[in-house]
mmCIF file of C-alpha atoms in Angstrom:
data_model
loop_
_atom_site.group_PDB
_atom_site.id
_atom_site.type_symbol
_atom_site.label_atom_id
_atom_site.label_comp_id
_atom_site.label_asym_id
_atom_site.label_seq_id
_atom_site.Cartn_x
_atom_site.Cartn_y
_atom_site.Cartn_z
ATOM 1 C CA UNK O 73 -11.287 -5.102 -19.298
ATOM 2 C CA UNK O 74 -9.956 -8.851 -17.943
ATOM 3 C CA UNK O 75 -12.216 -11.288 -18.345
ATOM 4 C CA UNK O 76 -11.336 -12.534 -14.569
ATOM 5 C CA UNK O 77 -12.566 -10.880 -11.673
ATOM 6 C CA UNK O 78 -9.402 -12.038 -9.295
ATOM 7 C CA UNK O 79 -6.347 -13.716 -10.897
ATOM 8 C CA UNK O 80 -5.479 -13.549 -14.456
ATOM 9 C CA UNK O 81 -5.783 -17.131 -14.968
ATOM 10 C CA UNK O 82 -4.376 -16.921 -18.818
ATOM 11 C CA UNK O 83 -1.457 -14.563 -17.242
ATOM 12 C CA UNK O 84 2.070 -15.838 -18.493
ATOM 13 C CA UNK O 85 2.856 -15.904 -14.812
ATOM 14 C CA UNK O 86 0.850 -19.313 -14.777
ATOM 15 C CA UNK O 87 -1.670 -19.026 -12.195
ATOM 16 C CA UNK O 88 -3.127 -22.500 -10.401
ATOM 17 C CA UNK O 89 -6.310 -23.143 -12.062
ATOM 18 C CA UNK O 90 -8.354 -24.826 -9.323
ATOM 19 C CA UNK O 91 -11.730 -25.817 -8.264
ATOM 20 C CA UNK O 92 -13.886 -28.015 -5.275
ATOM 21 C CA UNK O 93 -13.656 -31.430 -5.639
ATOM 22 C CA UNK O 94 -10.050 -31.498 -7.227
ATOM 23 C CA UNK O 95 -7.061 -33.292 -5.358
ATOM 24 C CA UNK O 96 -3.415 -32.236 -4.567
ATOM 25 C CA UNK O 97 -0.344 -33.744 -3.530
ATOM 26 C CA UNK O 98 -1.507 -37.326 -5.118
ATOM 27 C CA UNK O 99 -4.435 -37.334 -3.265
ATOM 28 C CA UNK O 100 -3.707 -36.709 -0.452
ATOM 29 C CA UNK O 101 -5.531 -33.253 0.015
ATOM 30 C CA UNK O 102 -9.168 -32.238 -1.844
ATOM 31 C CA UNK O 103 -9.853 -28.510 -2.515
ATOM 32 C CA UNK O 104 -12.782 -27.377 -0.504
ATOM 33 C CA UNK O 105 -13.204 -23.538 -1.840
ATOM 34 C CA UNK O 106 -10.805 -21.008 -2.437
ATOM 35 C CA UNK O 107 -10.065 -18.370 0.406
ATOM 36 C CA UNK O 108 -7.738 -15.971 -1.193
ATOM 37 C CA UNK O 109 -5.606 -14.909 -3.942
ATOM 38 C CA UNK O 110 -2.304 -12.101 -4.833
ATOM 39 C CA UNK O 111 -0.260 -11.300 -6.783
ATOM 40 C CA UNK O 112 2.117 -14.408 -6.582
ATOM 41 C CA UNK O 113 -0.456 -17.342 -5.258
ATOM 42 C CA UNK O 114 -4.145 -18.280 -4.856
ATOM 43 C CA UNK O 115 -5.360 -19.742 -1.215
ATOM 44 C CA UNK O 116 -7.281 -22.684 -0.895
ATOM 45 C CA UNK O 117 -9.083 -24.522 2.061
ATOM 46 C CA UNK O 118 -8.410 -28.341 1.586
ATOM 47 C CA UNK O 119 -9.055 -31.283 3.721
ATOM 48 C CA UNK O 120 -7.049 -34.608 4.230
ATOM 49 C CA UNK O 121 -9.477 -37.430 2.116
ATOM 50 C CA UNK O 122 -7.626 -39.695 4.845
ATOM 51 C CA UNK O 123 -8.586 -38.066 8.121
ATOM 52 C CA UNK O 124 -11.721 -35.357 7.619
ATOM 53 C CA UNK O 125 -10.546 -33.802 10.773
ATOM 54 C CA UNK O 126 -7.601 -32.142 9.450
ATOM 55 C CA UNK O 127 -8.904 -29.167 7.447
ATOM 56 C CA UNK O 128 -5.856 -26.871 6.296
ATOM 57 C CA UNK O 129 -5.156 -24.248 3.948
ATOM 58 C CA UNK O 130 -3.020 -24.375 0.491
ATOM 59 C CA UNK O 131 -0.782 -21.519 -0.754
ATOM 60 C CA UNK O 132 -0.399 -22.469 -4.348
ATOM 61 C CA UNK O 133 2.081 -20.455 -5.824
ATOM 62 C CA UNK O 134 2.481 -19.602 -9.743
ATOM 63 C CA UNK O 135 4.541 -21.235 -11.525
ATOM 64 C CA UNK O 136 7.030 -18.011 -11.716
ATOM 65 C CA UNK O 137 6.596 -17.120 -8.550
ATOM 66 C CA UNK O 138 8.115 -20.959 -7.411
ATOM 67 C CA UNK O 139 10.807 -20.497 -9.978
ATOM 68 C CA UNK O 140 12.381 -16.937 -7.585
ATOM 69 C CA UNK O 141 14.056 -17.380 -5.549
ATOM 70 C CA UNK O 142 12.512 -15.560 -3.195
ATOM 71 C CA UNK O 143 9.838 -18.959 -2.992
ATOM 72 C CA UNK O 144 12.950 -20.772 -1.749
ATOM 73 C CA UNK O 145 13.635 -17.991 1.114
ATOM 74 C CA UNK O 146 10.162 -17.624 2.224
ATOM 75 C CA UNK O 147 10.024 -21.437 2.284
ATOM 76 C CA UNK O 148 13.476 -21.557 4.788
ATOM 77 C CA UNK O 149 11.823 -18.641 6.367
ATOM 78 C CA UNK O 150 9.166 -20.374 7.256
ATOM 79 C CA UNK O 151 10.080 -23.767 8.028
ATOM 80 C CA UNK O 152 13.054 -23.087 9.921
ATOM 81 C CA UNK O 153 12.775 -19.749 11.483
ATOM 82 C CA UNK O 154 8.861 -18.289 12.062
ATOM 83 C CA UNK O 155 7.845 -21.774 13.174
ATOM 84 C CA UNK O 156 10.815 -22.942 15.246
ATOM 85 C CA UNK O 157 11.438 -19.066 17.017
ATOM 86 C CA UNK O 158 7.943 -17.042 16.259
ATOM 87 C CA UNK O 159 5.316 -19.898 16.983
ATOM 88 C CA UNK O 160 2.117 -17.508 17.831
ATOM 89 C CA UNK O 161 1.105 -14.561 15.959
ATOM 90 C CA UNK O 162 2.657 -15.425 12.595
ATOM 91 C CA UNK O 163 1.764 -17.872 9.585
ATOM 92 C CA UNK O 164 1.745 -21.559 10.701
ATOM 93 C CA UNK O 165 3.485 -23.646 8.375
ATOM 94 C CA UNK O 166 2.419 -26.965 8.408
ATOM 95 C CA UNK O 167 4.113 -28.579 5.230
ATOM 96 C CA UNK O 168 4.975 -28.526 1.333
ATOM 97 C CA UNK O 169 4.940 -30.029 -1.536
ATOM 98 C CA UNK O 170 4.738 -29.514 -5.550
ATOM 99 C CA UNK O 171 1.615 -30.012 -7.707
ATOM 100 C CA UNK O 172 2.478 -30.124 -11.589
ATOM 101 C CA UNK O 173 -0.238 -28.479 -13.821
ATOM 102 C CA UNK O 174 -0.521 -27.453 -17.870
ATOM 103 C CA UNK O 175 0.539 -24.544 -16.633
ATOM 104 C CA UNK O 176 4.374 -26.193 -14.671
ATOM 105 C CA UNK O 177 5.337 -26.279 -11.427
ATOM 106 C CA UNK O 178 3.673 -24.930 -8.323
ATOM 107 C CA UNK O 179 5.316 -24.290 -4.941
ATOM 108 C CA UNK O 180 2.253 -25.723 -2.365
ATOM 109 C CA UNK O 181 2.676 -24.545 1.328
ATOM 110 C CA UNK O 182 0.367 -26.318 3.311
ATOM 111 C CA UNK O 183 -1.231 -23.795 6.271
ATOM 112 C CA UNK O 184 -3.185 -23.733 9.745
ATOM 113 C CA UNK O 185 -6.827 -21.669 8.214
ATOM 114 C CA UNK O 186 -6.639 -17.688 8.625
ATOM 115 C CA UNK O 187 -9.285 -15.544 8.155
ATOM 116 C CA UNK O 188 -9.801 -12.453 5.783
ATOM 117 C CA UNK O 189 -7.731 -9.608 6.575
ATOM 118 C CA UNK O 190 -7.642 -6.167 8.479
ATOM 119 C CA UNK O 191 -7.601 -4.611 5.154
ATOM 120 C CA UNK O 192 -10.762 -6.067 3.788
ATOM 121 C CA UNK O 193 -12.284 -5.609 6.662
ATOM 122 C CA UNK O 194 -11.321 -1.210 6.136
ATOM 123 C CA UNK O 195 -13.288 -1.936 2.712
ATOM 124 C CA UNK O 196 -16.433 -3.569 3.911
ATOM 125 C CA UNK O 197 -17.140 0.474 5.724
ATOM 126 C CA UNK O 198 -19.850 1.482 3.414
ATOM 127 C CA UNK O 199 -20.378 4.584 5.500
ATOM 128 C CA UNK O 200 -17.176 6.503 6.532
ATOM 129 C CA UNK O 201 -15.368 5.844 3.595
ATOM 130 C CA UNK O 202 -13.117 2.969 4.539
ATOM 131 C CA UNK O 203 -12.058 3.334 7.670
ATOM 132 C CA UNK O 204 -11.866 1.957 11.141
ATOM 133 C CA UNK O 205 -12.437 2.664 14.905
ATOM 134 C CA UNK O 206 -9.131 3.901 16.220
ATOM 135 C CA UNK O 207 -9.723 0.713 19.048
ATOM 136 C CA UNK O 208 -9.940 -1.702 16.452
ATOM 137 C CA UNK O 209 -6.584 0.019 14.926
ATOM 138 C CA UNK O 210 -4.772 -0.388 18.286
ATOM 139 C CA UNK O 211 -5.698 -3.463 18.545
ATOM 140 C CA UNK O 212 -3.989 -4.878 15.015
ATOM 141 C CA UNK O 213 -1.155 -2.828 15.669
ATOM 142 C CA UNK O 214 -0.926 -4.138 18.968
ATOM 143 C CA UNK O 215 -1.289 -7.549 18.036
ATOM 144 C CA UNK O 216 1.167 -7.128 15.228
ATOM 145 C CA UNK O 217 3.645 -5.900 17.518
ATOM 146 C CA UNK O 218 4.410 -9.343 19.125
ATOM 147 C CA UNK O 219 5.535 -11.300 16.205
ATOM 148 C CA UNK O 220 7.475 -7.748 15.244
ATOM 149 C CA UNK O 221 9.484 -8.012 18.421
ATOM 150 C CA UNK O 222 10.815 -11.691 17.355
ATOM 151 C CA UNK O 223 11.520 -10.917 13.613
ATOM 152 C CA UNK O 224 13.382 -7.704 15.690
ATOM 153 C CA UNK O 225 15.408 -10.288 17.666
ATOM 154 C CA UNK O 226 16.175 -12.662 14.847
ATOM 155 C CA UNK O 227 17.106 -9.542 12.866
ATOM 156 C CA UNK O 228 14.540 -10.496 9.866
ATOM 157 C CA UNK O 229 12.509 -7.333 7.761
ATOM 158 C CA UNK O 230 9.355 -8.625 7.183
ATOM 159 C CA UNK O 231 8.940 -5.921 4.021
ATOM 160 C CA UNK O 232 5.194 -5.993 4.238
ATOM 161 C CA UNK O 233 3.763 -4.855 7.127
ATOM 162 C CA UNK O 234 0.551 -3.746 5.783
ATOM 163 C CA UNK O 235 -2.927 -4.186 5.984
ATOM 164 C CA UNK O 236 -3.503 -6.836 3.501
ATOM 165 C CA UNK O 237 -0.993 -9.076 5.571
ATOM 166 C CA UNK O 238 -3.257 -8.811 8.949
ATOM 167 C CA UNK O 239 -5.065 -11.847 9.092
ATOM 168 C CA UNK O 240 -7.852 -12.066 11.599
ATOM 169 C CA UNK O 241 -6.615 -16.056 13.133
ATOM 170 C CA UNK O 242 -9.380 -18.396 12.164
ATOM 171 C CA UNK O 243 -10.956 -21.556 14.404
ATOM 172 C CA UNK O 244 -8.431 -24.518 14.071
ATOM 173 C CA UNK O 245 -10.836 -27.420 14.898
ATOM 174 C CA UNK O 246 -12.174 -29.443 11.268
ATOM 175 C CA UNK O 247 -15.616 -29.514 12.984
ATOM 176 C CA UNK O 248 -15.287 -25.641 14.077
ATOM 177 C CA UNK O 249 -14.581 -24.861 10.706
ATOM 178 C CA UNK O 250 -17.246 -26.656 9.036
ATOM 179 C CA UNK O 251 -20.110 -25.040 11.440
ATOM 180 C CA UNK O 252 -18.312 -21.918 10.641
ATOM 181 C CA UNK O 253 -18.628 -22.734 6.892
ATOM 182 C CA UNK O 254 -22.071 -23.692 6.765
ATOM 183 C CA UNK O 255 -23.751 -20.446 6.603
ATOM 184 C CA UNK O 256 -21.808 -19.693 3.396
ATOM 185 C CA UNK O 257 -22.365 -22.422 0.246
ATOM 186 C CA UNK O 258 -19.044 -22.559 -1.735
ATOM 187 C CA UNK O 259 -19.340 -20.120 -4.553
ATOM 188 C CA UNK O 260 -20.162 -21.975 -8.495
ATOM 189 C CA UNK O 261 -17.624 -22.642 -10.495
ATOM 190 C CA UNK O 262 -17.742 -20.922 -14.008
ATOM 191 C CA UNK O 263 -16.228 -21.395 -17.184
ATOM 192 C CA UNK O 264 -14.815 -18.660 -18.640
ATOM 193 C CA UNK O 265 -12.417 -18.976 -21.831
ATOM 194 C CA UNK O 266 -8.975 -16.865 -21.612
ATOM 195 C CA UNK O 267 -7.358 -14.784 -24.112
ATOM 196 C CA UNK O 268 -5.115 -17.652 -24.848
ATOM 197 C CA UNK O 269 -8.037 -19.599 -25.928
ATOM 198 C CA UNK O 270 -7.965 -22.189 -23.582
ATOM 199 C CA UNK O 271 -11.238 -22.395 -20.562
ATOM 200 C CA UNK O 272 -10.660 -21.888 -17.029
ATOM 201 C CA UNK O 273 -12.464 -23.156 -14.142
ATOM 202 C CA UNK O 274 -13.217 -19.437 -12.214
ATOM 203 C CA UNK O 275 -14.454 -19.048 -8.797
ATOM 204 C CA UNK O 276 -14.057 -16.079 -6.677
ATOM 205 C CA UNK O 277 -12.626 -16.172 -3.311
ATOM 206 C CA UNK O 278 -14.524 -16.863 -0.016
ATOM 207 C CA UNK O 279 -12.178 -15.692 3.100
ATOM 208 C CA UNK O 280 -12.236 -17.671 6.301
ATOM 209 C CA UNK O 281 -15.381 -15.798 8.383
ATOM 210 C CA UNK O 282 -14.640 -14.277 11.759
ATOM 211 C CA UNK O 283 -17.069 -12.237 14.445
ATOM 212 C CA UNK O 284 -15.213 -8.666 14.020
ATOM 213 C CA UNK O 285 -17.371 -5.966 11.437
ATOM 214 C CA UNK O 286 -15.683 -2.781 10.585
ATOM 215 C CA UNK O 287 -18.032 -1.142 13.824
ATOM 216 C CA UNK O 288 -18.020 -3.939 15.485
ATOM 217 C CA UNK O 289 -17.645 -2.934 19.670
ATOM 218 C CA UNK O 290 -14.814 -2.843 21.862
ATOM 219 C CA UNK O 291 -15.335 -6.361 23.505
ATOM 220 C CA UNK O 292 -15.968 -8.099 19.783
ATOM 221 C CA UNK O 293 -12.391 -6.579 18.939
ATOM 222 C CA UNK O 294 -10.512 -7.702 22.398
ATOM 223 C CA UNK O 295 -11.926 -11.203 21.759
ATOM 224 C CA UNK O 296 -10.174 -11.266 18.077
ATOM 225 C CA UNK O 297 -6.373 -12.200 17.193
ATOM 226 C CA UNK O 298 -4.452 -10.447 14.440
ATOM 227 C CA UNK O 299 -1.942 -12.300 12.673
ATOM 228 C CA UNK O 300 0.972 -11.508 10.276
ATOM 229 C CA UNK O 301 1.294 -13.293 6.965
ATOM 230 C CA UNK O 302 3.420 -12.889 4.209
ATOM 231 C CA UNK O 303 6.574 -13.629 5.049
ATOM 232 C CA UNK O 304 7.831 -13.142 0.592
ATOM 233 C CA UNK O 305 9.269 -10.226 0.996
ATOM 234 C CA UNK O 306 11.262 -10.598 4.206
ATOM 235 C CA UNK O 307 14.911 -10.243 4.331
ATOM 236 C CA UNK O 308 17.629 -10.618 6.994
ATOM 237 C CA UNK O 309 18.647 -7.118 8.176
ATOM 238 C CA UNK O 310 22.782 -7.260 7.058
ATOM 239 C CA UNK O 311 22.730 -3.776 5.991
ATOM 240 C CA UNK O 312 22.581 -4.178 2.587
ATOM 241 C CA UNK O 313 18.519 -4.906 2.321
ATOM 242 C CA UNK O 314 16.797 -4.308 -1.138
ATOM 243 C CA UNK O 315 12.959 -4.285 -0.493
ATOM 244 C CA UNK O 316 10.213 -4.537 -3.406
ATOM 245 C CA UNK O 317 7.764 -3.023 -1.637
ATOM 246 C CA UNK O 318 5.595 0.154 -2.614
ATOM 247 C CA UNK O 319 8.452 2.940 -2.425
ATOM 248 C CA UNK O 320 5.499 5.441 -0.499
ATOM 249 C CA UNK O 321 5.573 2.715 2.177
ATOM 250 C CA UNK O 322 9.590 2.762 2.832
ATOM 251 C CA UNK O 323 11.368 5.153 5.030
ATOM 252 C CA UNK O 324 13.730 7.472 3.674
ATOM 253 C CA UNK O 325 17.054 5.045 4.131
ATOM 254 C CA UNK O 326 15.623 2.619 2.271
ATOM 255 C CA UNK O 327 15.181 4.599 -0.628
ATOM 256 C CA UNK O 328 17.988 7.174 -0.574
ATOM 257 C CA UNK O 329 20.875 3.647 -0.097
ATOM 258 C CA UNK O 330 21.399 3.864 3.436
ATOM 259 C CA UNK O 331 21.492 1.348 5.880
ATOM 260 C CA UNK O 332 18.060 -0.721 6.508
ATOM 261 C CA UNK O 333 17.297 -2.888 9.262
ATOM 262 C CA UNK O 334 14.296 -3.617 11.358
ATOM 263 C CA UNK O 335 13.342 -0.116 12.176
ATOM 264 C CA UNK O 336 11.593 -0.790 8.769
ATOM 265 C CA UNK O 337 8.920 -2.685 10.061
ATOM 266 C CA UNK O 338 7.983 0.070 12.560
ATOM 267 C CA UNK O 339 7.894 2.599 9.799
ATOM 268 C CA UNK O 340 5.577 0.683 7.671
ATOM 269 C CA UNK O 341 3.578 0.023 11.050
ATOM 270 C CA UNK O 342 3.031 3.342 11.138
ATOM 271 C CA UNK O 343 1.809 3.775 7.402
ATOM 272 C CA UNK O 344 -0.477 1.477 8.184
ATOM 273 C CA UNK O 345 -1.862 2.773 11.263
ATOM 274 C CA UNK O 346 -2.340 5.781 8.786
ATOM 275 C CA UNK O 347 -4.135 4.172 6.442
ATOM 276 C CA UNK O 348 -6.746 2.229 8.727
ATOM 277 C CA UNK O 349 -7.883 5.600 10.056
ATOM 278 C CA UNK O 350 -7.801 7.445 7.292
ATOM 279 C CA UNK O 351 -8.670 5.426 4.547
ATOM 280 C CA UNK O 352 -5.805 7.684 2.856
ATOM 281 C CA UNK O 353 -1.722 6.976 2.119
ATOM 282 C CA UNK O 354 0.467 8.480 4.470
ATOM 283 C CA UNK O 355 2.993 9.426 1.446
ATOM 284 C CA UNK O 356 1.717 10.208 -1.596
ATOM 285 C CA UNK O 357 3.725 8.712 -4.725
ATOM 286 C CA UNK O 358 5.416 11.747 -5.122
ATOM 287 C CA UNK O 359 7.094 11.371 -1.841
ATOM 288 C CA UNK O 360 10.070 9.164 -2.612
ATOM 289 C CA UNK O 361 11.517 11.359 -4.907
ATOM 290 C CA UNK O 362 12.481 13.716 -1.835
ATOM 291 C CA UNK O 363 11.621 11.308 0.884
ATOM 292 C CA UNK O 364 13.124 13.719 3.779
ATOM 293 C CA UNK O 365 11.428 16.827 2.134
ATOM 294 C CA UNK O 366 8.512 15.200 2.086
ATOM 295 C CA UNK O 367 8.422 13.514 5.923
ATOM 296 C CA UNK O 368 8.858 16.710 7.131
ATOM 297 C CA UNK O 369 6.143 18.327 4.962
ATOM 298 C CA UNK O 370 3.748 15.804 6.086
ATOM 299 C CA UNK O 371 4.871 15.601 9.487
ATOM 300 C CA UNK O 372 3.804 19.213 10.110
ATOM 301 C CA UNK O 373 0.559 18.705 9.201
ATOM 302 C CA UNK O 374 -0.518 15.498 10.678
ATOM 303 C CA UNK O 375 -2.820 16.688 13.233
ATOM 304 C CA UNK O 376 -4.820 18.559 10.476
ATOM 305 C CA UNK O 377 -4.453 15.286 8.464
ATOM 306 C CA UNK O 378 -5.997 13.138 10.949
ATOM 307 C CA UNK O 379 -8.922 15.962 11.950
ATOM 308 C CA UNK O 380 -10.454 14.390 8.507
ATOM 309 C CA UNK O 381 -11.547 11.502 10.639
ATOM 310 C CA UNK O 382 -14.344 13.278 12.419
ATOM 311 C CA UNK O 383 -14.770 10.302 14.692
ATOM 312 C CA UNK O 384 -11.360 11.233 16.676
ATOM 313 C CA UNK O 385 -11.889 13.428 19.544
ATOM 314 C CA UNK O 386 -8.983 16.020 20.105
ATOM 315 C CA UNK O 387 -7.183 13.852 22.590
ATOM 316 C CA UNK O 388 -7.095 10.898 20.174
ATOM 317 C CA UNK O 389 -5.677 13.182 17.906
ATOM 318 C CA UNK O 390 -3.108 13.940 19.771
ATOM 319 C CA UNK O 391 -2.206 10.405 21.163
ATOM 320 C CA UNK O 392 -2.172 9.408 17.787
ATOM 321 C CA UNK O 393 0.194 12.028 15.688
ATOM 322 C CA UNK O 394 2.317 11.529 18.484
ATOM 323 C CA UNK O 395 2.334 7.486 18.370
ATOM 324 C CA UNK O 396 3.109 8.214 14.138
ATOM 325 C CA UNK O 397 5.956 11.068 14.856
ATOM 326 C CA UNK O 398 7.770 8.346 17.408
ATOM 327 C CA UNK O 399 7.676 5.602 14.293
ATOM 328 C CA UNK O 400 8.559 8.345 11.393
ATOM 329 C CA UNK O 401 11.584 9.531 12.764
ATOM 330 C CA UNK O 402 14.039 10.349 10.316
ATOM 331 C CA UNK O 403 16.794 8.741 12.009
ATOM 332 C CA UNK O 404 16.254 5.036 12.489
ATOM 333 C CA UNK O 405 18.172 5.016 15.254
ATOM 334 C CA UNK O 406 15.442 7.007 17.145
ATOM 335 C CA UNK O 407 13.017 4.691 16.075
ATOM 336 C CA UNK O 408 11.641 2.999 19.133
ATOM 337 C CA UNK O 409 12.164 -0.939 18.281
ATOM 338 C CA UNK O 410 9.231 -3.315 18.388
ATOM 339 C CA UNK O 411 9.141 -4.461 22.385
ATOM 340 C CA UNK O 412 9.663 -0.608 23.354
ATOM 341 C CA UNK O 413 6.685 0.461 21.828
ATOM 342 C CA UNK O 414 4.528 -1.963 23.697
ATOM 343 C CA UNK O 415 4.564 0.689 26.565
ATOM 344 C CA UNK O 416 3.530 3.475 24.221
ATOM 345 C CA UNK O 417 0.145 5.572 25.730
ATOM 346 C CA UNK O 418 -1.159 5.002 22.456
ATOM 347 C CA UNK O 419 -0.817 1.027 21.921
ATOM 348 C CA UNK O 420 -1.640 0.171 24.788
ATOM 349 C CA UNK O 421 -5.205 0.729 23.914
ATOM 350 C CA UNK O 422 -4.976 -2.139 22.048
ATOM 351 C CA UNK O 423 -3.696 -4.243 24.970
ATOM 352 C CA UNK O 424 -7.075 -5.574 26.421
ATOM 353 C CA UNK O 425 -9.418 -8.270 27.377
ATOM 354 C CA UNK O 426 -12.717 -8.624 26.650
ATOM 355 C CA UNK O 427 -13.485 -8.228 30.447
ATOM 356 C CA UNK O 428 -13.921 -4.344 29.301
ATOM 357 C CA UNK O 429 -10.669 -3.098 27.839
ATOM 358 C CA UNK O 430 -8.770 -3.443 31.105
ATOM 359 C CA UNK O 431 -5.878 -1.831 29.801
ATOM 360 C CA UNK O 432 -8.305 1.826 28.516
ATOM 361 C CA UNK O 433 -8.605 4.857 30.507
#
């Protein structure tokens, strides 16, 4: 059993072990709580001890994660590409620097605040077994869909469209996000000594809040913007794309050596959609060892798949297998592409106001 509840702060990988009150970047930024934390970094909010009114967030990576160079790509990415030709509906990258610790070097990306994502919001169901209304899914996908159709134009696989990388966007303002705070007391530090001997500052993460609950209404959900993150795992489509995500999440040409461009990000849109209404995988694990065997298996039986959600009428039923059969095609090509699903029956749904879901039946 680990002895830490979130990252493995003894891990080899060399996690950032950080706490309130401690400074970064010579200074210049002091750690306010931490927001977040994965597999490669730890998230948290810091504000500028020379103007109180800039409030940001800090992506401290590991110290192997900064050594890949996958940190370098995400960092070009970033910096030259999402915020130059994306703008809105993607990360926000305000900066970087490098913080040294006994652990090495970290890669710090310095980030406008995002809130907690689509995915922990699925988990906080306690009664239908972590799932959500299929309006608040057509909303995220249909949110997710913008910054889709510019990563389709600048030919760019994000690699990880999935719940855990739809952030709900957070207030901006220092003095928003300190009345936002406010309710919630930063979380005590503990001490807790690692395997290698050595004590560790732990605290457990405290996302950015937003209005939306899992079954919260129509009107709460039109008011909310859904964001994507995570740009590590993105590649430029040149036909020769290797992609580390979970192989049950990538379409068959991905995992059979074919060609693999952005028709990726629709398939694993569609997973996704899957997965918020179900609470289930699409594919099961054994799926890409015959991925086309197994798409058509499960392709046959998706209406009886998505009858488990007792909270979707026939006709959403319907609307919705036929939404996921569009995105699953076998053949990429046939895969509608990111700006040609916008006038899909099914996502547009999600394309509403809070004036009453202008754009629902």
């Amino acid at each position: 059993m680990s002895l830490f509840l979130e990252e493995q702060l003894d891990s080899p990988v060399g996690y950032f072990a950080g706490q309130p009150g401690q400074t970064l970047d010579n200074g210049t930024w002091s750690i306010m709580r931490k927001v977040g934390w994965g597999p490669r970094s730890s998230s948290w909010l810091a504000i500028d001890t020379d103007d109180p009114d800039e409030i940001e967030v800090i992506k401290i990576f590991t110290v192997s994660a900064t050594q890949e160079p996958s940190a370098k790509e995400e960092l070009k990415l970033l910096r030259n590409t999402i915020k130059t030709q994306i703008r809105s509906g993607a990360l926000d990258l305000i900066g970087h620097f490098y913080e040294e610790s006994p652990k090495g070097r970290h890669l710090c990306m310095v980030i406008r605040p995002l809130g907690s994502s689509i995915e922990a919001l699925r988990l906080s169901d306690p009664e239908s077994g972590g799932t959500l209304p299929l309006y608040a899914v057509q909303k995220a996908i249909c949110d997710i869909l913008s910054p889709l159709c510019k990563l389709d134009r600048l030919k760019i696989v994000h690699g990880a469209v999935t719940p855990d990388n739809f952030l709900f966007e957070s207030v901006g303002a220092a003095k928003d996000i300190m009345e936002d705070l406010a309710p919630f007391p930063c979380a005590p530090v503990e001490q807790i000594t690692g395997k290698d001997g050595k004590v560790y500052p732990v605290i457990v993460s405290q996302p950015m809040p937003h209005r939306a609950k899992w079954n919260a209404s129509r009107e709460v959900f039109a008011d909310e913007i859904i964001v994507l993150s995570n740009f590590g795992h993105a590649r430029r489509a040149n036909g020769t794309v290797s992609l580390d995500a979970a192989p049950n999440l990538l379409p068959p040409e991905a995992l059979l050596g074919g060609k693999v461009d952005t028709k990726t990000n629709i398939w694993m849109l569609a997973c996704t959609a899957y997965f918020l209404l179900t609470g289930t995988p699409l594919f099961s694990l054994s799926y890409a060892e015959s991925p086309v065997e197994k798409l058509a298996e499960t392709l046959s039986t998706l209406e009886d798949r998505l009858a488990a959600n007792d909270k979707l009428s026939p006709k959403d039923i319907a609307l919705t297998a036929s939404f996921l059969r569009l995105c699953l095609a076998l053949d990429p090509a046939e895969r509608p592409t990111a700006f040609e699903l916008y006038s899909n029956k099914w996502v547009r749904g999600g394309a509403t106001c809070s004036c009453g879901w202008c754009a629902a039946d």
